[in-house]
Amino acid sequence: MPAEAPDYVPLEPAAEAADVTHTYARDGLSVKALDGASLNVARGEVLAVVGPSGSGKSTLLFLLGGLDRPDSGTVKVAGVDWQSLSGDERARFRRGNCGFVVQGMALLPQATAGENVEVPLVLDDVEPAERASRTAEALDRVGLAGEQAKLPDQLSGGQQQRVGIARALVGRPTLVLADEPTGNLDSKTGLAVTALLLDAAREGGAAVVMVTHDPTVAAQADRVIEMHSGRLSPTARTGPAATPAGGPAEAGPTP
Ligand code: ADP
Ligand code: MG
């Protein structure tokens, strides 16, 4: 029990999940995908989530991004409880605060790299001039400044993934959620794309929660936590491991 107020003002975490449960019902069966999961990620921090298939990692990301609701427990991004937002507010809040990076990226095949990146800004009615400059900046940040006018099938797999990363970052998110972002890439390309994602996110001050199977990808995070049967392992902790934006990248899991 703290006797005194701390002499600093703690920063609002970028995201927090507290004792979250989530059950899927299918064919009369229920699957408890999350069973009391808690985590906390600071601004500028990169958290890797590892664990066996079916342990609830993707479900955790859906809930952090407000794409599904917990049965119990709370999920907050930038201090805002998803539960306090109506449907429209959720969509807008998500576009302003959450960037998603998924395997394969689901780019629009008939749209150029620039148009793909711009989508979230169009949905948010951002002015065309502002859209153009932010799109160019996001593509530049992922090393694709010259590829803006190309269609996805004119780009390599790694380049397509970088377009997806630019799209995830163009809204200047508080939280980037990445689900097996390198799963479809060879390991060398996967590592390079991860490094780029993490640098770009740290530069923008975003927190990253990244699900990965690949230990060398996980080793690029500030902190690694394990999921088993819908719970985060006892090694999961909140801590000061956050790397300041622009600061040195710390390799390796923290014990
Ligand atoms: P992971 O990403 O770690 O592989 P998931 O979060 O996808 O795990 O899944 C956790 C559990 O929930 C698994 O048992 C999975 O079969 C189940 N599950 C996931 N999505 C659904 C769904 N839409 N309907 C029913 N069960 C689901
Ligand atoms: Mg998954």
Short mmCIF file of C-alpha atoms and ligand atoms in Angstrom, two decimals:
data_model
loop_
_atom_site.label_atom_id
_atom_site.label_comp_id
_atom_site.label_asym_id
_atom_site.label_seq_id
_atom_site.Cartn_x
_atom_site.Cartn_y
_atom_site.Cartn_z
CA MET A 1 0.00 0.00 0.00
CA PRO A 2 1.73 3.23 -1.06
CA ALA A 3 2.00 5.71 1.81
CA GLU A 4 2.90 8.70 -0.35
CA ALA A 5 1.99 9.94 -3.75
CA PRO A 6 4.84 9.42 -6.22
CA ASP A 7 6.86 12.55 -6.98
CA TYR A 8 6.42 12.07 -10.71
CA VAL A 9 3.41 11.99 -12.97
CA PRO A 10 3.24 8.54 -14.56
CA LEU A 11 2.62 8.62 -18.28
CA GLU A 12 -0.62 7.07 -19.41
CA PRO A 13 0.30 3.68 -20.88
CA ALA A 14 -0.30 3.40 -24.62
CA ALA A 15 -2.45 0.35 -23.97
CA GLU A 16 -3.53 -1.83 -21.11
CA ALA A 17 -5.56 -4.97 -20.70
CA ALA A 18 -6.69 -5.89 -17.20
CA ASP A 19 -7.92 -9.38 -16.36
CA VAL A 20 -9.56 -9.84 -19.73
CA THR A 21 -11.65 -12.87 -20.59
CA HIS A 22 -13.12 -13.71 -23.99
CA THR A 23 -15.08 -16.79 -25.02
CA TYR A 24 -16.00 -17.78 -28.56
CA ALA A 25 -19.13 -19.85 -29.07
CA ARG A 26 -19.16 -22.15 -32.07
CA ASP A 27 -21.27 -25.21 -32.87
CA GLY A 28 -22.64 -25.23 -29.36
CA LEU A 29 -19.12 -25.38 -27.98
CA SER A 30 -17.45 -22.55 -26.20
CA VAL A 31 -13.74 -21.84 -26.37
CA LYS A 32 -12.21 -19.65 -23.71
CA ALA A 33 -9.66 -17.79 -25.83
CA LEU A 34 -8.65 -15.35 -23.09
CA ASP A 35 -8.74 -16.35 -19.47
CA GLY A 36 -7.63 -13.44 -17.33
CA ALA A 37 -5.03 -11.82 -19.57
CA SER A 38 -3.37 -8.60 -18.40
CA LEU A 39 -0.71 -6.48 -19.98
CA ASN A 40 0.56 -2.97 -20.10
CA VAL A 41 2.58 -1.35 -22.85
CA ALA A 42 4.24 2.04 -22.59
CA ARG A 43 4.53 4.65 -25.32
CA GLY A 44 7.57 3.92 -27.43
CA GLU A 45 7.80 0.37 -26.12
CA VAL A 46 7.87 -2.74 -28.30
CA LEU A 47 6.31 -5.82 -26.76
CA ALA A 48 6.53 -9.23 -28.42
CA VAL A 49 3.90 -11.85 -27.64
CA VAL A 50 4.91 -15.45 -28.23
CA GLY A 51 3.11 -18.69 -27.47
CA PRO A 52 1.64 -21.79 -29.04
CA SER A 53 -0.95 -21.71 -31.77
CA GLY A 54 -4.44 -21.35 -30.30
CA SER A 55 -3.21 -19.74 -27.08
CA GLY A 56 -5.18 -16.53 -27.70
CA LYS A 57 -2.60 -14.19 -29.19
CA SER A 58 -4.71 -12.98 -32.12
CA THR A 59 -7.74 -12.60 -29.89
CA LEU A 60 -5.70 -10.42 -27.57
CA LEU A 61 -4.74 -8.15 -30.50
CA PHE A 62 -8.39 -7.94 -31.67
CA LEU A 63 -9.45 -6.79 -28.23
CA LEU A 64 -6.58 -4.31 -27.89
CA GLY A 65 -7.66 -2.82 -31.22
CA GLY A 66 -11.30 -2.70 -30.18
CA LEU A 67 -12.34 -5.15 -32.92
CA ASP A 68 -14.02 -7.40 -30.38
CA ARG A 69 -15.21 -6.95 -26.82
CA PRO A 70 -14.08 -8.66 -23.63
CA ASP A 71 -16.60 -10.70 -21.65
CA SER A 72 -15.03 -9.26 -18.53
CA GLY A 73 -12.05 -7.09 -17.70
CA THR A 74 -11.09 -3.81 -19.34
CA VAL A 75 -9.08 -2.82 -22.38
CA LYS A 76 -7.82 0.73 -22.77
CA VAL A 77 -5.83 2.55 -25.42
CA ALA A 78 -4.35 5.96 -24.56
CA GLY A 79 -6.33 5.81 -21.34
CA VAL A 80 -9.67 5.38 -23.11
CA ASP A 81 -11.76 2.32 -22.27
CA TRP A 82 -13.09 0.79 -25.52
CA GLN A 83 -16.25 -0.03 -23.60
CA SER A 84 -16.99 3.70 -23.17
CA LEU A 85 -17.22 4.28 -26.95
CA SER A 86 -20.21 3.83 -29.25
CA GLY A 87 -19.86 2.06 -32.62
CA ASP A 88 -19.04 5.20 -34.64
CA GLU A 89 -16.74 6.51 -31.95
CA ARG A 90 -14.92 3.19 -31.88
CA ALA A 91 -14.20 3.30 -35.62
CA ARG A 92 -12.93 6.86 -35.48
CA PHE A 93 -10.91 6.27 -32.32
CA ARG A 94 -9.40 3.16 -33.89
CA ARG A 95 -8.34 5.05 -37.03
CA GLY A 96 -6.76 7.77 -34.90
CA ASN A 97 -5.02 5.51 -32.42
CA CYS A 98 -4.45 2.01 -33.77
CA GLY A 99 -2.41 0.79 -36.70
CA PHE A 100 -2.71 -2.83 -37.82
CA VAL A 101 0.00 -4.81 -39.55
CA VAL A 102 -1.05 -8.28 -40.64
CA GLN A 103 0.44 -11.06 -42.72
CA GLY A 104 -0.18 -10.50 -46.41
CA MET A 105 -1.35 -6.93 -45.67
CA ALA A 106 -4.56 -7.15 -47.71
CA LEU A 107 -3.56 -4.26 -49.97
CA LEU A 108 -6.16 -3.10 -52.48
CA PRO A 109 -4.86 -4.68 -55.72
CA GLN A 110 -6.13 -1.95 -58.09
CA ALA A 111 -4.84 0.91 -55.96
CA THR A 112 -1.31 2.30 -56.03
CA ALA A 113 1.03 2.09 -53.07
CA GLY A 114 0.22 5.73 -52.28
CA GLU A 115 -3.54 5.18 -52.52
CA ASN A 116 -3.30 2.15 -50.25
CA VAL A 117 -1.42 4.14 -47.63
CA GLU A 118 -3.88 7.03 -47.88
CA VAL A 119 -7.00 4.95 -47.12
CA PRO A 120 -7.23 5.69 -43.38
CA LEU A 121 -6.85 9.44 -44.02
CA VAL A 122 -9.58 9.40 -46.68
CA LEU A 123 -11.90 7.69 -44.19
CA ASP A 124 -11.09 10.44 -41.69
CA ASP A 125 -11.80 13.29 -44.16
CA VAL A 126 -8.26 14.61 -43.92
CA GLU A 127 -7.71 17.45 -46.45
CA PRO A 128 -6.12 16.35 -49.75
CA ALA A 129 -2.94 18.42 -49.32
CA GLU A 130 -2.39 17.09 -45.81
CA ARG A 131 -3.16 13.57 -47.05
CA ALA A 132 -0.58 13.85 -49.78
CA SER A 133 2.15 15.09 -47.48
CA ARG A 134 1.47 12.49 -44.78
CA THR A 135 1.32 9.70 -47.35
CA ALA A 136 4.62 10.77 -48.86
CA GLU A 137 6.17 11.00 -45.40
CA ALA A 138 4.94 7.51 -44.42
CA LEU A 139 6.23 5.96 -47.65
CA ASP A 140 9.53 7.76 -47.22
CA ARG A 141 9.81 6.41 -43.67
CA VAL A 142 9.60 2.83 -44.98
CA GLY A 143 12.04 3.49 -47.83
CA LEU A 144 9.47 3.55 -50.64
CA ALA A 145 9.55 7.21 -51.59
CA GLY A 146 9.97 6.38 -55.29
CA GLU A 147 7.34 3.63 -55.45
CA GLN A 148 4.21 5.65 -54.66
CA ALA A 149 2.60 5.14 -58.09
CA LYS A 150 3.19 1.39 -58.34
CA LEU A 151 0.48 -1.22 -57.97
CA PRO A 152 0.98 -3.92 -55.33
CA ASP A 153 1.79 -6.60 -57.91
CA GLN A 154 4.62 -4.43 -59.23
CA LEU A 155 6.26 -4.61 -55.80
CA SER A 156 8.12 -7.44 -54.05
CA GLY A 157 6.63 -9.21 -51.02
CA GLY A 158 8.86 -7.23 -48.68
CA GLN A 159 7.92 -3.96 -50.39
CA GLN A 160 4.21 -4.81 -50.14
CA GLN A 161 4.68 -5.44 -46.44
CA ARG A 162 6.36 -2.05 -46.15
CA VAL A 163 3.37 -0.41 -47.86
CA GLY A 164 1.23 -2.09 -45.21
CA ILE A 165 3.48 -0.70 -42.49
CA ALA A 166 3.23 2.80 -43.98
CA ARG A 167 -0.56 2.43 -44.02
CA ALA A 168 -0.50 1.35 -40.36
CA LEU A 169 1.62 4.36 -39.38
CA VAL A 170 0.08 7.10 -41.52
CA GLY A 171 -2.62 7.83 -38.92
CA ARG A 172 0.12 8.46 -36.31
CA PRO A 173 -1.17 5.73 -34.03
CA THR A 174 -0.67 5.41 -30.29
CA LEU A 175 -0.56 1.65 -30.68
CA VAL A 176 0.61 -0.58 -33.52
CA LEU A 177 -0.77 -4.12 -33.49
CA ALA A 178 1.18 -6.59 -35.59
CA ASP A 179 0.01 -10.19 -36.00
CA GLU A 180 2.76 -12.43 -37.42
CA PRO A 181 3.84 -9.54 -39.64
CA THR A 182 6.67 -11.49 -41.24
CA GLY A 183 4.99 -14.88 -41.51
CA ASN A 184 4.90 -14.85 -45.31
CA LEU A 185 8.42 -13.49 -45.85
CA ASP A 186 11.75 -15.26 -45.96
CA SER A 187 13.66 -14.84 -42.71
CA LYS A 188 16.14 -12.25 -43.98
CA THR A 189 13.41 -10.06 -45.46
CA GLY A 190 11.28 -10.68 -42.37
CA LEU A 191 14.00 -9.40 -40.07
CA ALA A 192 14.61 -6.32 -42.21
CA VAL A 193 10.88 -5.54 -42.37
CA THR A 194 10.56 -5.96 -38.60
CA ALA A 195 13.51 -3.66 -37.95
CA LEU A 196 11.90 -1.09 -40.19
CA LEU A 197 8.52 -1.42 -38.49
CA LEU A 198 10.04 -1.04 -35.04
CA ASP A 199 12.25 1.91 -35.99
CA ALA A 200 9.36 3.70 -37.65
CA ALA A 201 7.04 3.05 -34.72
CA ARG A 202 9.62 4.17 -32.14
CA GLU A 203 10.36 7.26 -34.20
CA GLY A 204 6.67 8.12 -34.15
CA GLY A 205 6.41 7.39 -30.39
CA ALA A 206 3.98 4.51 -30.93
CA ALA A 207 3.82 1.42 -28.77
CA VAL A 208 3.97 -1.89 -30.62
CA VAL A 209 2.42 -5.19 -29.63
CA MET A 210 3.73 -7.80 -32.03
CA VAL A 211 2.77 -11.46 -32.19
CA THR A 212 5.50 -13.64 -33.63
CA HIS A 213 6.63 -17.25 -33.83
CA ASP A 214 10.13 -16.27 -34.78
CA PRO A 215 12.59 -15.94 -31.86
CA THR A 216 14.92 -13.70 -33.85
CA VAL A 217 12.01 -11.35 -34.54
CA ALA A 218 10.96 -11.45 -30.87
CA ALA A 219 14.53 -10.62 -29.89
CA GLN A 220 14.10 -7.19 -31.49
CA ALA A 221 11.44 -6.27 -28.90
CA ASP A 222 12.07 -4.44 -25.63
CA ARG A 223 10.13 -7.13 -23.78
CA VAL A 224 8.77 -10.57 -24.57
CA ILE A 225 5.74 -12.14 -22.91
CA GLU A 226 4.34 -15.61 -23.36
CA MET A 227 0.75 -16.65 -23.82
CA HIS A 228 -0.54 -20.02 -22.73
CA SER A 229 -4.19 -21.03 -22.68
CA GLY A 230 -5.44 -17.47 -22.75
CA ARG A 231 -3.19 -16.19 -20.02
CA LEU A 232 0.03 -14.26 -20.12
CA SER A 233 2.81 -16.15 -18.42
CA PRO A 234 4.14 -15.20 -14.97
CA THR A 235 7.17 -13.68 -16.69
CA ALA A 236 4.81 -11.05 -18.10
CA ARG A 237 5.27 -7.86 -16.19
CA THR A 238 4.85 -4.17 -16.52
CA GLY A 239 8.17 -2.48 -16.38
CA PRO A 240 10.44 0.33 -17.31
CA ALA A 241 11.89 -1.42 -20.34
CA ALA A 242 10.44 1.13 -22.74
CA THR A 243 12.98 2.54 -25.12
CA PRO A 244 12.46 6.26 -25.59
CA ALA A 245 11.45 7.25 -29.09
CA GLY A 246 14.59 7.60 -31.14
CA GLY A 247 16.64 5.93 -28.42
CA PRO A 248 18.81 2.86 -28.76
CA ALA A 249 17.06 -0.37 -29.60
CA GLU A 250 17.56 -2.92 -26.87
CA ALA A 251 17.83 -6.46 -28.08
CA GLY A 252 16.56 -9.48 -26.30
CA PRO A 253 13.83 -10.53 -23.91
CA THR A 254 13.88 -9.17 -20.41
CA PRO A 255 13.82 -11.97 -17.83
P1 ADP B 1 -3.53 -17.73 -31.60
O1 ADP B 1 -3.53 -16.43 -32.33
O2 ADP B 1 -2.64 -17.75 -30.40
O3 ADP B 1 -3.26 -18.91 -32.48
P2 ADP B 1 -6.39 -17.31 -31.37
O4 ADP B 1 -6.61 -16.08 -30.57
O5 ADP B 1 -6.56 -17.22 -32.83
O6 ADP B 1 -4.99 -17.98 -30.97
O7 ADP B 1 -7.40 -18.44 -30.87
C1 ADP B 1 -7.58 -18.77 -29.49
C2 ADP B 1 -8.63 -19.86 -29.38
O8 ADP B 1 -9.89 -19.35 -29.80
C3 ADP B 1 -8.36 -21.09 -30.25
O9 ADP B 1 -8.81 -22.23 -29.56
C4 ADP B 1 -9.19 -20.83 -31.48
O10 ADP B 1 -9.58 -22.04 -32.09
C5 ADP B 1 -10.38 -20.10 -30.91
N1 ADP B 1 -10.98 -19.15 -31.88
C6 ADP B 1 -10.35 -18.11 -32.47
N2 ADP B 1 -11.19 -17.43 -33.27
C7 ADP B 1 -12.39 -18.05 -33.19
C8 ADP B 1 -13.67 -17.82 -33.78
N3 ADP B 1 -13.88 -16.79 -34.62
N4 ADP B 1 -14.67 -18.67 -33.46
C9 ADP B 1 -14.46 -19.70 -32.62
N5 ADP B 1 -13.29 -19.97 -32.02
C10 ADP B 1 -12.25 -19.16 -32.29
MG MG B 2 -3.03 -16.01 -34.33
#
